[in-house]
PDB file of C-alpha atoms and ligand atoms in Angstrom:
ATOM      1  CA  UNK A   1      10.121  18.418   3.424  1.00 85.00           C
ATOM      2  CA  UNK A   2       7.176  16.338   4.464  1.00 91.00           C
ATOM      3  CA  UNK A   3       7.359  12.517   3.368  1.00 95.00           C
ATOM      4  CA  UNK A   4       4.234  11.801   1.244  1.00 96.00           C
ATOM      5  CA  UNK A   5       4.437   7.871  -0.037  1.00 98.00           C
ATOM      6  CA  UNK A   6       2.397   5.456  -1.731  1.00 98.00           C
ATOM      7  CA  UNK A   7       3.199   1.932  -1.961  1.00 98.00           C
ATOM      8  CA  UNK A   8       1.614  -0.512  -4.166  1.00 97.00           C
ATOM      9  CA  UNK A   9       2.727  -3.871  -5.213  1.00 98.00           C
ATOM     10  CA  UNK A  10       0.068  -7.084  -5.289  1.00 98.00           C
ATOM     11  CA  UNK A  11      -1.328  -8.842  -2.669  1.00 98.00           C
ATOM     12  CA  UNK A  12       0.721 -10.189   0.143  1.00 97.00           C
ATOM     13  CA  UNK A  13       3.654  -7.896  -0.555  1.00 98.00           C
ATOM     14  CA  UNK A  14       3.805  -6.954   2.393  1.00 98.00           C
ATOM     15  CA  UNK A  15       2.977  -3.132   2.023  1.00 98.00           C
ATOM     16  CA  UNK A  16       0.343  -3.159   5.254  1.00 97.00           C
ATOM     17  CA  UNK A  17       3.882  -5.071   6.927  1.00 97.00           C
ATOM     18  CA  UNK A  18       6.152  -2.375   5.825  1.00 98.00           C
ATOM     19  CA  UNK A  19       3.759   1.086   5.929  1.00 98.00           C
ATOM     20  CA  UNK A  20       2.956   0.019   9.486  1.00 97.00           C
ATOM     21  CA  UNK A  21       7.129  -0.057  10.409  1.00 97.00           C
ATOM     22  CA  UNK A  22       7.690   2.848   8.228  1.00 98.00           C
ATOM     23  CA  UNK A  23       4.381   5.052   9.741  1.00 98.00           C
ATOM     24  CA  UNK A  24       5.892   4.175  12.944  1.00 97.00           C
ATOM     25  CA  UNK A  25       9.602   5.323  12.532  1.00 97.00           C
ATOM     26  CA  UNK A  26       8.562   8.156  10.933  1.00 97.00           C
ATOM     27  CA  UNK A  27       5.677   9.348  13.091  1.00 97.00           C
ATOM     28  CA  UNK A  28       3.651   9.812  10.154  1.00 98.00           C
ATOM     29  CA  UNK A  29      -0.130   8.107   9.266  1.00 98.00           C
ATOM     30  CA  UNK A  30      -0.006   5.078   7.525  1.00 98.00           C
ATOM     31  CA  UNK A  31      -3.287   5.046   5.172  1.00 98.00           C
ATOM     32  CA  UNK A  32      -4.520   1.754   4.498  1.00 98.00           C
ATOM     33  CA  UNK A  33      -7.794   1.727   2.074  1.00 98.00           C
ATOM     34  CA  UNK A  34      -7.923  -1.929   2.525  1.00 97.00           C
ATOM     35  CA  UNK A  35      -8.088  -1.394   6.490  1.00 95.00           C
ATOM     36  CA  UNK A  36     -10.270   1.774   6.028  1.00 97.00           C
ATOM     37  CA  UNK A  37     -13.046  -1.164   3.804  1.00 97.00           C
ATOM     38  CA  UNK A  38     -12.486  -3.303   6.705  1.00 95.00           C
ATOM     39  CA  UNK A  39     -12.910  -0.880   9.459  1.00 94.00           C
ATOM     40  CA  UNK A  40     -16.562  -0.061   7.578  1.00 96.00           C
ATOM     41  CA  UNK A  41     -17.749  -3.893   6.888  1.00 95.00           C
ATOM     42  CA  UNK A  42     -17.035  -4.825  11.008  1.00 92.00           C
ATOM     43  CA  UNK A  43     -19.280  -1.724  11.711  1.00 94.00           C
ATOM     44  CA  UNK A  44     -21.976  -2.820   9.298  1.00 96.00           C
ATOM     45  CA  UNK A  45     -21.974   0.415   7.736  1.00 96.00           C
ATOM     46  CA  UNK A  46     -23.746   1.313   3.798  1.00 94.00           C
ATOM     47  CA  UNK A  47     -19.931   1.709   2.339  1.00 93.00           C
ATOM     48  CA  UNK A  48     -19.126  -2.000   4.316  1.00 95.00           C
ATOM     49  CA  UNK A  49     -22.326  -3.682   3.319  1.00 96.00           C
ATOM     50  CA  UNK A  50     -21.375  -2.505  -0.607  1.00 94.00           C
ATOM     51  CA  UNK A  51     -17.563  -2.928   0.027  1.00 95.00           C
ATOM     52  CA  UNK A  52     -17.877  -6.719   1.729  1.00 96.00           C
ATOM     53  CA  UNK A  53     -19.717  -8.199  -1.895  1.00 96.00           C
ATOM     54  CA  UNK A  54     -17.036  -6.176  -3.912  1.00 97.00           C
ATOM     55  CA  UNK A  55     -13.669  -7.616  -1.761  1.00 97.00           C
ATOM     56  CA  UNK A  56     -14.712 -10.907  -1.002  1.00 96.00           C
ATOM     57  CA  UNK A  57     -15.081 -11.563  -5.063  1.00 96.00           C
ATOM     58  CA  UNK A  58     -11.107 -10.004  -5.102  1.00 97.00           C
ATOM     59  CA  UNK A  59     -12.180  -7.191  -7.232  1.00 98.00           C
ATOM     60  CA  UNK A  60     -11.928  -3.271  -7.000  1.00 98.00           C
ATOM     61  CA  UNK A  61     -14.241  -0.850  -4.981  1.00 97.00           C
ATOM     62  CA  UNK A  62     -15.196   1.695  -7.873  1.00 97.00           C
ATOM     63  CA  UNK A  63     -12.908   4.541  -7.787  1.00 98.00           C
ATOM     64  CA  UNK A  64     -15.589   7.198  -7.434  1.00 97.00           C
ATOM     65  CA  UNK A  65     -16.151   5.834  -3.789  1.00 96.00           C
ATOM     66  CA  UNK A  66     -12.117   5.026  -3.054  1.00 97.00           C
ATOM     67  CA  UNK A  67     -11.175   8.403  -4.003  1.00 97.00           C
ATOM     68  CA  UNK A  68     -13.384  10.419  -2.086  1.00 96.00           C
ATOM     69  CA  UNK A  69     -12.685   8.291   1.047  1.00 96.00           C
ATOM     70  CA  UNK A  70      -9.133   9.202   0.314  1.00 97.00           C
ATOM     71  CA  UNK A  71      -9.639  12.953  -0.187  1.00 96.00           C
ATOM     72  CA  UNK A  72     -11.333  13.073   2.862  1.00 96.00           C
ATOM     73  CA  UNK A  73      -9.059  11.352   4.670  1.00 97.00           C
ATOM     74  CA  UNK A  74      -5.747  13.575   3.595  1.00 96.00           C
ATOM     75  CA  UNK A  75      -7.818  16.694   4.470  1.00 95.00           C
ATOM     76  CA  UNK A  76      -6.789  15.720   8.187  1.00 96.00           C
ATOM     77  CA  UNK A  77      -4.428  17.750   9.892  1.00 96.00           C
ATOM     78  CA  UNK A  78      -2.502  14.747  10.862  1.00 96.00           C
ATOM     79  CA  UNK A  79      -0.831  14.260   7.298  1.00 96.00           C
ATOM     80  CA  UNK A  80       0.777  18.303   7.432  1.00 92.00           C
ATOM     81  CA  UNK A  81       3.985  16.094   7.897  1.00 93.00           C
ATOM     82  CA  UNK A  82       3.461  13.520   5.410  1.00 96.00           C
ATOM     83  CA  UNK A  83       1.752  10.062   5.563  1.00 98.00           C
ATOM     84  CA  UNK A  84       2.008   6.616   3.830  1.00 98.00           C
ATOM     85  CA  UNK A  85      -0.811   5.359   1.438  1.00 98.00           C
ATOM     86  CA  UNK A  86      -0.695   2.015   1.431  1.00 98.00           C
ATOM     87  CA  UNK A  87      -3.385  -0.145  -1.340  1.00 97.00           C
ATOM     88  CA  UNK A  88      -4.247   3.564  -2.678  1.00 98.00           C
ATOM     89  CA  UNK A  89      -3.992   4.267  -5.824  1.00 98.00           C
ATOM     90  CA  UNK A  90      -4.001   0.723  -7.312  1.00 98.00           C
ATOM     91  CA  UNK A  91      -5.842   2.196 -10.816  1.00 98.00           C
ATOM     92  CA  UNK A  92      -4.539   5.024 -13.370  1.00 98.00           C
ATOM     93  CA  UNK A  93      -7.691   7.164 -12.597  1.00 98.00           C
ATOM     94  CA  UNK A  94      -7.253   6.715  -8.849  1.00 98.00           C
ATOM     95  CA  UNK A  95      -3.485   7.991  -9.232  1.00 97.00           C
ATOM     96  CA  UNK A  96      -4.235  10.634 -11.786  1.00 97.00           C
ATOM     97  CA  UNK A  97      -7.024  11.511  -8.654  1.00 97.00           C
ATOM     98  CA  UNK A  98      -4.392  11.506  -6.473  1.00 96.00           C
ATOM     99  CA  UNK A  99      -1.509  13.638  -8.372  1.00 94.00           C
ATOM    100  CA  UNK A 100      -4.718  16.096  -8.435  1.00 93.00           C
ATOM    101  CA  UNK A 101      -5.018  16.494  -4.556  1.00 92.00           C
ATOM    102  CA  UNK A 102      -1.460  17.181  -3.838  1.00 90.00           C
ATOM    103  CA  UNK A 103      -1.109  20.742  -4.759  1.00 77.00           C
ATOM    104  CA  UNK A 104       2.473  21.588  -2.880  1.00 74.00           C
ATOM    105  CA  UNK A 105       5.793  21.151  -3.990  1.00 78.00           C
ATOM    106  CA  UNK A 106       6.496  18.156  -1.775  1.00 88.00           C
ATOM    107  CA  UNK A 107       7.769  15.158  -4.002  1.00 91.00           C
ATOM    108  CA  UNK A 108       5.681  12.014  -3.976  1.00 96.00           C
ATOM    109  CA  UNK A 109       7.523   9.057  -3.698  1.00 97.00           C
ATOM    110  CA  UNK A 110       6.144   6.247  -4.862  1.00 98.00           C
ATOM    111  CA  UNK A 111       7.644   2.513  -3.940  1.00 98.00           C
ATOM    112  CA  UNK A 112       6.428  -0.602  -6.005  1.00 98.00           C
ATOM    113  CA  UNK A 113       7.172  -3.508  -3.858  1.00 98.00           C
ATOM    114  CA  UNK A 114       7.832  -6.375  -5.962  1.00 98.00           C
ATOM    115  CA  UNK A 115       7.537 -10.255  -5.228  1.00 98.00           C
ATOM    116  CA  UNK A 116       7.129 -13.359  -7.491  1.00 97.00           C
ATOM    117  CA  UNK A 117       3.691 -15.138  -7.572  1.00 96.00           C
ATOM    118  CA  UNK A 118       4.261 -18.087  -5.574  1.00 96.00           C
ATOM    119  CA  UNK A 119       5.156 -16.756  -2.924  1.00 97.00           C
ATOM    120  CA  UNK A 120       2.595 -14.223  -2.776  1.00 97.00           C
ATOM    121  CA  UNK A 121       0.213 -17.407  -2.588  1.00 96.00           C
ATOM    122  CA  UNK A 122       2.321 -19.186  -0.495  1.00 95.00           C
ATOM    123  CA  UNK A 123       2.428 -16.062   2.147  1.00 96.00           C
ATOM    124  CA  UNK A 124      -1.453 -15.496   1.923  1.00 96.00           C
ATOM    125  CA  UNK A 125      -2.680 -19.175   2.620  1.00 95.00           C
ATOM    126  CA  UNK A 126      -0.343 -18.429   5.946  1.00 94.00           C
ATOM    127  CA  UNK A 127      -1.402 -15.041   6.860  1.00 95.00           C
ATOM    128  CA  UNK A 128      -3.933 -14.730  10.152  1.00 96.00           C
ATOM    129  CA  UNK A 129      -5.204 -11.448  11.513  1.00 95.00           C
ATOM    130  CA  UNK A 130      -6.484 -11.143  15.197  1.00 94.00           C
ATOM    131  CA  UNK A 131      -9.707 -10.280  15.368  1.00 88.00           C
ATOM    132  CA  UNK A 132      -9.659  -8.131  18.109  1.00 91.00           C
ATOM    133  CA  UNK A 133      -6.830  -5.726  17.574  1.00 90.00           C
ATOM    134  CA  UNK A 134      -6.229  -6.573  13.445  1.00 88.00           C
ATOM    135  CA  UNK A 135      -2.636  -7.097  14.171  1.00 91.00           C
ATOM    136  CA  UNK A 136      -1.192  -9.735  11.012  1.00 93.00           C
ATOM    137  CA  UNK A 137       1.177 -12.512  11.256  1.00 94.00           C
ATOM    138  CA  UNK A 138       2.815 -14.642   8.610  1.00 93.00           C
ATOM    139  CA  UNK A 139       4.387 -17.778   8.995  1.00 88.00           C
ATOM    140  CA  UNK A 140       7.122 -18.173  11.500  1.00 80.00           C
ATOM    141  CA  UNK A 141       9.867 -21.085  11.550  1.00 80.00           C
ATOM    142  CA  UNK A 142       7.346 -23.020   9.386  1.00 81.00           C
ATOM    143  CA  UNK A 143       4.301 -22.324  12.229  1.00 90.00           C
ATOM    144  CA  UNK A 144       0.967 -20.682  11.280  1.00 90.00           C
ATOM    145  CA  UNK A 145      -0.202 -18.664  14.468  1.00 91.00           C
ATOM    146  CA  UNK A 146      -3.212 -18.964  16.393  1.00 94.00           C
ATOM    147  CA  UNK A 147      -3.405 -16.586  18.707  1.00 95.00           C
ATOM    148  CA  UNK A 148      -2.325 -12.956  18.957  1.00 96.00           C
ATOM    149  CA  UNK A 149       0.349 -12.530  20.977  1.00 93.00           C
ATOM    150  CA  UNK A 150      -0.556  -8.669  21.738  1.00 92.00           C
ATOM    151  CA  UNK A 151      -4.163  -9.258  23.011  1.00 94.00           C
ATOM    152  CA  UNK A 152      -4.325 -13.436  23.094  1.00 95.00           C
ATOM    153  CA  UNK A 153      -7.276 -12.782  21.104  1.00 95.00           C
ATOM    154  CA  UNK A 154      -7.908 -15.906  18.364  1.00 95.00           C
ATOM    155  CA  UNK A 155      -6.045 -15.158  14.711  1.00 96.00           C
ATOM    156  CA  UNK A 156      -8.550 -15.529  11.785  1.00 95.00           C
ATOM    157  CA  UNK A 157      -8.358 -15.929   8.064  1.00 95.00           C
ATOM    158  CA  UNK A 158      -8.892 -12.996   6.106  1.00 94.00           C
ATOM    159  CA  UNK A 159     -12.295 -13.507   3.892  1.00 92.00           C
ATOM    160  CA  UNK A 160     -10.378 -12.541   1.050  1.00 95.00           C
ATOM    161  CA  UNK A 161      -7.565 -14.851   1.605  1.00 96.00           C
ATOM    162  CA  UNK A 162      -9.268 -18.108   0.061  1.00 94.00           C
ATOM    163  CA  UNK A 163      -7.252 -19.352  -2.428  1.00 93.00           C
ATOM    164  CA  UNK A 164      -9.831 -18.764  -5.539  1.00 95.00           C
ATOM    165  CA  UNK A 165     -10.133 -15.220  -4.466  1.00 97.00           C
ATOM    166  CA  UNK A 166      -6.165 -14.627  -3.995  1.00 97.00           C
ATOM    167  CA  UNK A 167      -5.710 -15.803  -7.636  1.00 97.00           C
ATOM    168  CA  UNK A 168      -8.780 -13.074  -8.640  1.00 98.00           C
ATOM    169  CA  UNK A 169      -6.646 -10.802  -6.457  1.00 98.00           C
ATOM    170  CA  UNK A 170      -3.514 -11.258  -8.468  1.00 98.00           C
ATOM    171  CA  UNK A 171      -5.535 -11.025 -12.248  1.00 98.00           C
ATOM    172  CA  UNK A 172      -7.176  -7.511 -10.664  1.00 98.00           C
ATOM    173  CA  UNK A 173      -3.937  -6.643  -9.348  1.00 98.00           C
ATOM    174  CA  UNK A 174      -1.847  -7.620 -13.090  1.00 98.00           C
ATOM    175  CA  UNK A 175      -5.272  -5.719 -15.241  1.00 98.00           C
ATOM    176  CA  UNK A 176      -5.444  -2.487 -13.013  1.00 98.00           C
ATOM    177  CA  UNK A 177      -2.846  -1.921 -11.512  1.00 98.00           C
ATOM    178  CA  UNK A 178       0.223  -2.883 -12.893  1.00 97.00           C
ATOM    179  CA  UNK A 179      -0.387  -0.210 -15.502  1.00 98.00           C
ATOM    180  CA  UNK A 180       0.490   2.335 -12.132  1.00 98.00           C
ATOM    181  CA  UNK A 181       3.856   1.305 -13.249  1.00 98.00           C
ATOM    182  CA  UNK A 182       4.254   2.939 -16.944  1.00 97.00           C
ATOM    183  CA  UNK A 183       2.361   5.605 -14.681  1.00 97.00           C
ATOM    184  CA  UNK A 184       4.632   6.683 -12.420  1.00 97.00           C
ATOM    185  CA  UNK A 185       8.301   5.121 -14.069  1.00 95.00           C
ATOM    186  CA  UNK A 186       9.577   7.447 -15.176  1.00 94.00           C
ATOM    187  CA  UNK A 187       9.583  10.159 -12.371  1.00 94.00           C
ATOM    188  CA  UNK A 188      12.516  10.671 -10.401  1.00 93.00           C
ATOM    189  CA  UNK A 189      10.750   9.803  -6.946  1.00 95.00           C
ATOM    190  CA  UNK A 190       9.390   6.365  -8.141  1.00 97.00           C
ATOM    191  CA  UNK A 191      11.216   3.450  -7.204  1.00 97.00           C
ATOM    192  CA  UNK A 192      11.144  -0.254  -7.115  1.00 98.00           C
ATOM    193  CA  UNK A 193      12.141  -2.613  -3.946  1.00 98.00           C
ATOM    194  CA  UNK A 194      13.176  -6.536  -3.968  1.00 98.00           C
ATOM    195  CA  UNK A 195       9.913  -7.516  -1.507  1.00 98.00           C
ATOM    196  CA  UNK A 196      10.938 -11.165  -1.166  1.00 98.00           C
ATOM    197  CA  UNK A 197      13.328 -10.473   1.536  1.00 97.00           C
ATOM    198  CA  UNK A 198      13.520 -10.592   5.175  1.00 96.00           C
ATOM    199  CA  UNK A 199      11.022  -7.793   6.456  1.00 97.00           C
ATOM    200  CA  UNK A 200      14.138  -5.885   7.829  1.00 97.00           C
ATOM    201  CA  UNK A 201      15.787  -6.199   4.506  1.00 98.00           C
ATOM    202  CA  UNK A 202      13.118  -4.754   2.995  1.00 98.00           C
ATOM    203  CA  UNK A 203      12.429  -1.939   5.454  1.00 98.00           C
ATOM    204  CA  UNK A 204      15.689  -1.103   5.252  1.00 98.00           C
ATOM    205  CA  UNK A 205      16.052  -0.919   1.043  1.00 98.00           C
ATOM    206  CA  UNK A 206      12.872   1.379   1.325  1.00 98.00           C
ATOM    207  CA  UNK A 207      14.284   3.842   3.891  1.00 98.00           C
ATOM    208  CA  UNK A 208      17.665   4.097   1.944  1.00 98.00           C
ATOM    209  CA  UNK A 209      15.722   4.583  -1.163  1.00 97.00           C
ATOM    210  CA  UNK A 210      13.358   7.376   0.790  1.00 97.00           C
ATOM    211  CA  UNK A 211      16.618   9.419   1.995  1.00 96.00           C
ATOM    212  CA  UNK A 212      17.915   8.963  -1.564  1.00 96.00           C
ATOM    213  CA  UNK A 213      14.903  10.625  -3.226  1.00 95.00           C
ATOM    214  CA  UNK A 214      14.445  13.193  -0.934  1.00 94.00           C
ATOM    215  CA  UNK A 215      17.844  13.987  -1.443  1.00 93.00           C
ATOM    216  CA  UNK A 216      17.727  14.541  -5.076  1.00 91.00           C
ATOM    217  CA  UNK A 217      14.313  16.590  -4.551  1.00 90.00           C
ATOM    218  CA  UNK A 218      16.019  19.153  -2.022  1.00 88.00           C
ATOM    219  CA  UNK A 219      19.040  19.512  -4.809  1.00 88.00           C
ATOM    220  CA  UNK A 220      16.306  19.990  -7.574  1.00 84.00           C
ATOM    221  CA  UNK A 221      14.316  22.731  -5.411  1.00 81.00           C
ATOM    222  CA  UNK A 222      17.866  24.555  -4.548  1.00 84.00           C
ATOM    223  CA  UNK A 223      18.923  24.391  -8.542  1.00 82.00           C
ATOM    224  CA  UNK A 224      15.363  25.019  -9.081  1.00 77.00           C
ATOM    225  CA  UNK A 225      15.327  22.363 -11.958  1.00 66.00           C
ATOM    226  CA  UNK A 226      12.262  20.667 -10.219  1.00 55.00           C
ATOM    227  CA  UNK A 227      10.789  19.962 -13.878  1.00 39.00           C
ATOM    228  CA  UNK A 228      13.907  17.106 -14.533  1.00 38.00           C
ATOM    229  CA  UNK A 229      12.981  13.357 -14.362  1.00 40.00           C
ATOM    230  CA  UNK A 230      15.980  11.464 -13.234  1.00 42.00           C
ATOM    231  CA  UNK A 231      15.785   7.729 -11.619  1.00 45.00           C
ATOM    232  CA  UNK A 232      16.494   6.826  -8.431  1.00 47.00           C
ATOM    233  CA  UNK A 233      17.254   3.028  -8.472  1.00 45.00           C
ATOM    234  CA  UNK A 234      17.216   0.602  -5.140  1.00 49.00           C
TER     235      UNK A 234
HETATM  236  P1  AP5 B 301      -5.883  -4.532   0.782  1.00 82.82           P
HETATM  237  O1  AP5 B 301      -6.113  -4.808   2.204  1.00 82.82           O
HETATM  238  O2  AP5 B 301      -5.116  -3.327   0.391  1.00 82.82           O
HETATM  239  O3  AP5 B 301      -5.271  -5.863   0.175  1.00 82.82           O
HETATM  240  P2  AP5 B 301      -4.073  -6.125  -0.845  1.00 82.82           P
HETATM  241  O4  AP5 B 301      -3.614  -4.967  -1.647  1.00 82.82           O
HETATM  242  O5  AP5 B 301      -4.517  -7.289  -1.621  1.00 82.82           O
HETATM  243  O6  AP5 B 301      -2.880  -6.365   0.086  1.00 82.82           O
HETATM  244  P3  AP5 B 301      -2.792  -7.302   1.316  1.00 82.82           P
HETATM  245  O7  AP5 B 301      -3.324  -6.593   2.521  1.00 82.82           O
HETATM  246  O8  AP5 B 301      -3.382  -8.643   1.016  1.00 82.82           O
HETATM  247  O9  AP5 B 301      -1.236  -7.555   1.404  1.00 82.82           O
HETATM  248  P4  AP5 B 301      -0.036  -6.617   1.820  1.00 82.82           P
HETATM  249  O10 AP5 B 301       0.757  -6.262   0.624  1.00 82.82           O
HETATM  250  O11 AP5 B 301      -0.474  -5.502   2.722  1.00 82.82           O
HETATM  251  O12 AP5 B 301       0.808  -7.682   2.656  1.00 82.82           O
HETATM  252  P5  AP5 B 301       0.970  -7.887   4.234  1.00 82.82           P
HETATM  253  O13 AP5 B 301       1.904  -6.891   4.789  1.00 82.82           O
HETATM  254  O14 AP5 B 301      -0.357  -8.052   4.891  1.00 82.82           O
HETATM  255  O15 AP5 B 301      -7.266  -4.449  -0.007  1.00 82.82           O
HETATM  256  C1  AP5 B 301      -8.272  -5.417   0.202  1.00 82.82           C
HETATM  257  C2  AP5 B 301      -9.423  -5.150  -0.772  1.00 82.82           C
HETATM  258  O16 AP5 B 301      -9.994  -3.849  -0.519  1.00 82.82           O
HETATM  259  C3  AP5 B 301      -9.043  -5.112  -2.253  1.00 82.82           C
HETATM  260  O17 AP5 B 301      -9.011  -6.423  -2.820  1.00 82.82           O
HETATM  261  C4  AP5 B 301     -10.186  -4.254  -2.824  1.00 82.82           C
HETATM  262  O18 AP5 B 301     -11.378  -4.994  -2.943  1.00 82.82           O
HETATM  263  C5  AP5 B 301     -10.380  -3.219  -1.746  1.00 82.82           C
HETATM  264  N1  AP5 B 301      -9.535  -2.031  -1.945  1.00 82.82           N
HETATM  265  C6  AP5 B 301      -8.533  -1.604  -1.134  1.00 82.82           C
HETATM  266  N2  AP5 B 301      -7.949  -0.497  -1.641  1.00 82.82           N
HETATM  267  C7  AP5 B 301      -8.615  -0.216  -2.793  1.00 82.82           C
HETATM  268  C8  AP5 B 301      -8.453   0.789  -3.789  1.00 82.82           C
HETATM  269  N3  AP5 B 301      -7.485   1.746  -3.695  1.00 82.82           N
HETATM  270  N4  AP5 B 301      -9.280   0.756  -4.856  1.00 82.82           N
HETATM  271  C9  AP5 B 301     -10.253  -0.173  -4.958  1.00 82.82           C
HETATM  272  N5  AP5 B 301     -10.450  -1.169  -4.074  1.00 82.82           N
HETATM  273  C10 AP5 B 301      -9.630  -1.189  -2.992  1.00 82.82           C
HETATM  274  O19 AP5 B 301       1.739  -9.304   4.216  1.00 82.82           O
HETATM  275  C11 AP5 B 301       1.088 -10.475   3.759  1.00 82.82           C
HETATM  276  C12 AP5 B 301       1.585 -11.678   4.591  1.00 82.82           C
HETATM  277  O20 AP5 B 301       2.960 -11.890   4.310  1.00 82.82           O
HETATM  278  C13 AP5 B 301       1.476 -11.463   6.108  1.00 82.82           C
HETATM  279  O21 AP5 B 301       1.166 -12.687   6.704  1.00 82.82           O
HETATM  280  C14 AP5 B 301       2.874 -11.002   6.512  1.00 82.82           C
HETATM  281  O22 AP5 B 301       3.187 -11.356   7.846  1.00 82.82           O
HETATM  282  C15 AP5 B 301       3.756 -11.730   5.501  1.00 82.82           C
HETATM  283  N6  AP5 B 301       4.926 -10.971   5.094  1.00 82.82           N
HETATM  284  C16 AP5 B 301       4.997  -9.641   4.823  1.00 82.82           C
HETATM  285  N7  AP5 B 301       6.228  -9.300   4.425  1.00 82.82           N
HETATM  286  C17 AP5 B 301       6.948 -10.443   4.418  1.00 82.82           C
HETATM  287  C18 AP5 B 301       8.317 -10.735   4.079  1.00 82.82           C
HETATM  288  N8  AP5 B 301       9.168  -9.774   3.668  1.00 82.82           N
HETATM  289  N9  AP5 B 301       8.725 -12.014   4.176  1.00 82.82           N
HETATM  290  C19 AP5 B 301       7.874 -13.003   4.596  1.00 82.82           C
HETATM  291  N10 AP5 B 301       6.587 -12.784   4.947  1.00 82.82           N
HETATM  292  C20 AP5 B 301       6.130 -11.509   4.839  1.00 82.82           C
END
């Protein structure tokens, strides 16, 4: 059974952290819209040029454009076993999109990673990305980093990671997609983590819950009872 995820939660918790570990152990793609945006603004593309004005104001790209750059993105023969969207869907029309594409009878599990507000805040004033290689580091023993310790390139702020447009971040996040959670709560493959742990911690609650899930969904295809909705807590 090929392991088809999304994660969503708000900003800073830590799904581009976890998707990257979890893409990794699982030799699947991790999808990142949010890198995918980022990737098109640093090449001065059209869809970066519109994208920059929309992100650096902490609101949504329109779903029209997010949507098809997903579509076309999971019509590459690397996802046949599985992959990991992480930041996609974060609206009910981008999801209901999404539930469209996926015509097989692979389950799609769907992890809400959930942290409180301050330290979302807290963890974004902190974060730095290298701007060579895009790797991201957080605070370490109280330390913000300054230079990548993979390429020794210089870390940056993220444009988006100004404190006025984290807070925008979190209202967007609260209005659109929070709603993703009456959405998808009451399937049997939807499930919520504790995100204010140790990375680890959290890695490891997601891969127990992952097993767990796909679990259940090879017992519902062998009693072929596929249509029941049973939750799978953390
Ligand atoms: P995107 O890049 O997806 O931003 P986001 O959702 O706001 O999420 P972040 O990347 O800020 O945080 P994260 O949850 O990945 O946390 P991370 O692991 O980095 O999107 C950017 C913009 O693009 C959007 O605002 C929008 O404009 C546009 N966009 C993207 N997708 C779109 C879509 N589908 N529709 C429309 N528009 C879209 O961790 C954060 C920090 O915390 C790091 O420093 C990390 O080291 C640290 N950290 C992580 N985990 C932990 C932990 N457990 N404990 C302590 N520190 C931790």
């Amino acid at each position: 059974m090929a392991l088809k995820l999304v994660m969503f939660g708000p900003p800073g918790a830590g799904k581009g952290t976890q998707a990257s570990q979890l893409g990794q152990s699982r030799q699947i793609p991790q999808i990142s819209t949010g890198d995918i945006l980022r990737e098109a603004v640093n090449r001065g593309t059209a869809l970066g040029c519109q994208a920059k004005i929309v992100m650096d104001k902490g609101k949504l790209v329109s779903d029209e454009l997010i949507v098809g750059i997903v579509r076309e993105r999971l019509a590459r023969s690397d996802v046949e076993h599985g992959f990991i969207l992480d930041g996609f869907p974060r609206t009910v029309a981008q999801a209901v999109a999404l539930d469209e594409s996926l015509t097989d009878e692979d389950p799609l599990i769907v992890i809400e990673l959930s942290v409180p507000d301050q330290v979302l805040v807290q963890r974004l004033s902190c974060r730095r990305v290298c701007g060579q290689c895009g790797a991201t580091y957080g605070a370490s023993g109280g330390e913000v980093p300054t230079v990548c310790s993979s390429c020794a390139a210089d870390l940056v702020v993220r444009d988006d990671d100004r404190e006025e447009v984290v807070l925008e971040r979190l209202r967007v996040y609260r209005e659109q997609t929070q709603p993703l959670v009456a959405f998808y709560g009451d399937r049997f493959s939807f499930v919520n983590i504790d995100g204010n742990q140790p990375p680890d911690a959290v890695q490891v609650s997601m891969s127990i819950a992952i097993d767990d899930v796909l679990s259940v969904a090879g017992d519902r295809v062998a009693h072929g009872d596929r249509n029941d909705r049973v939750q799978v807590t953390s």
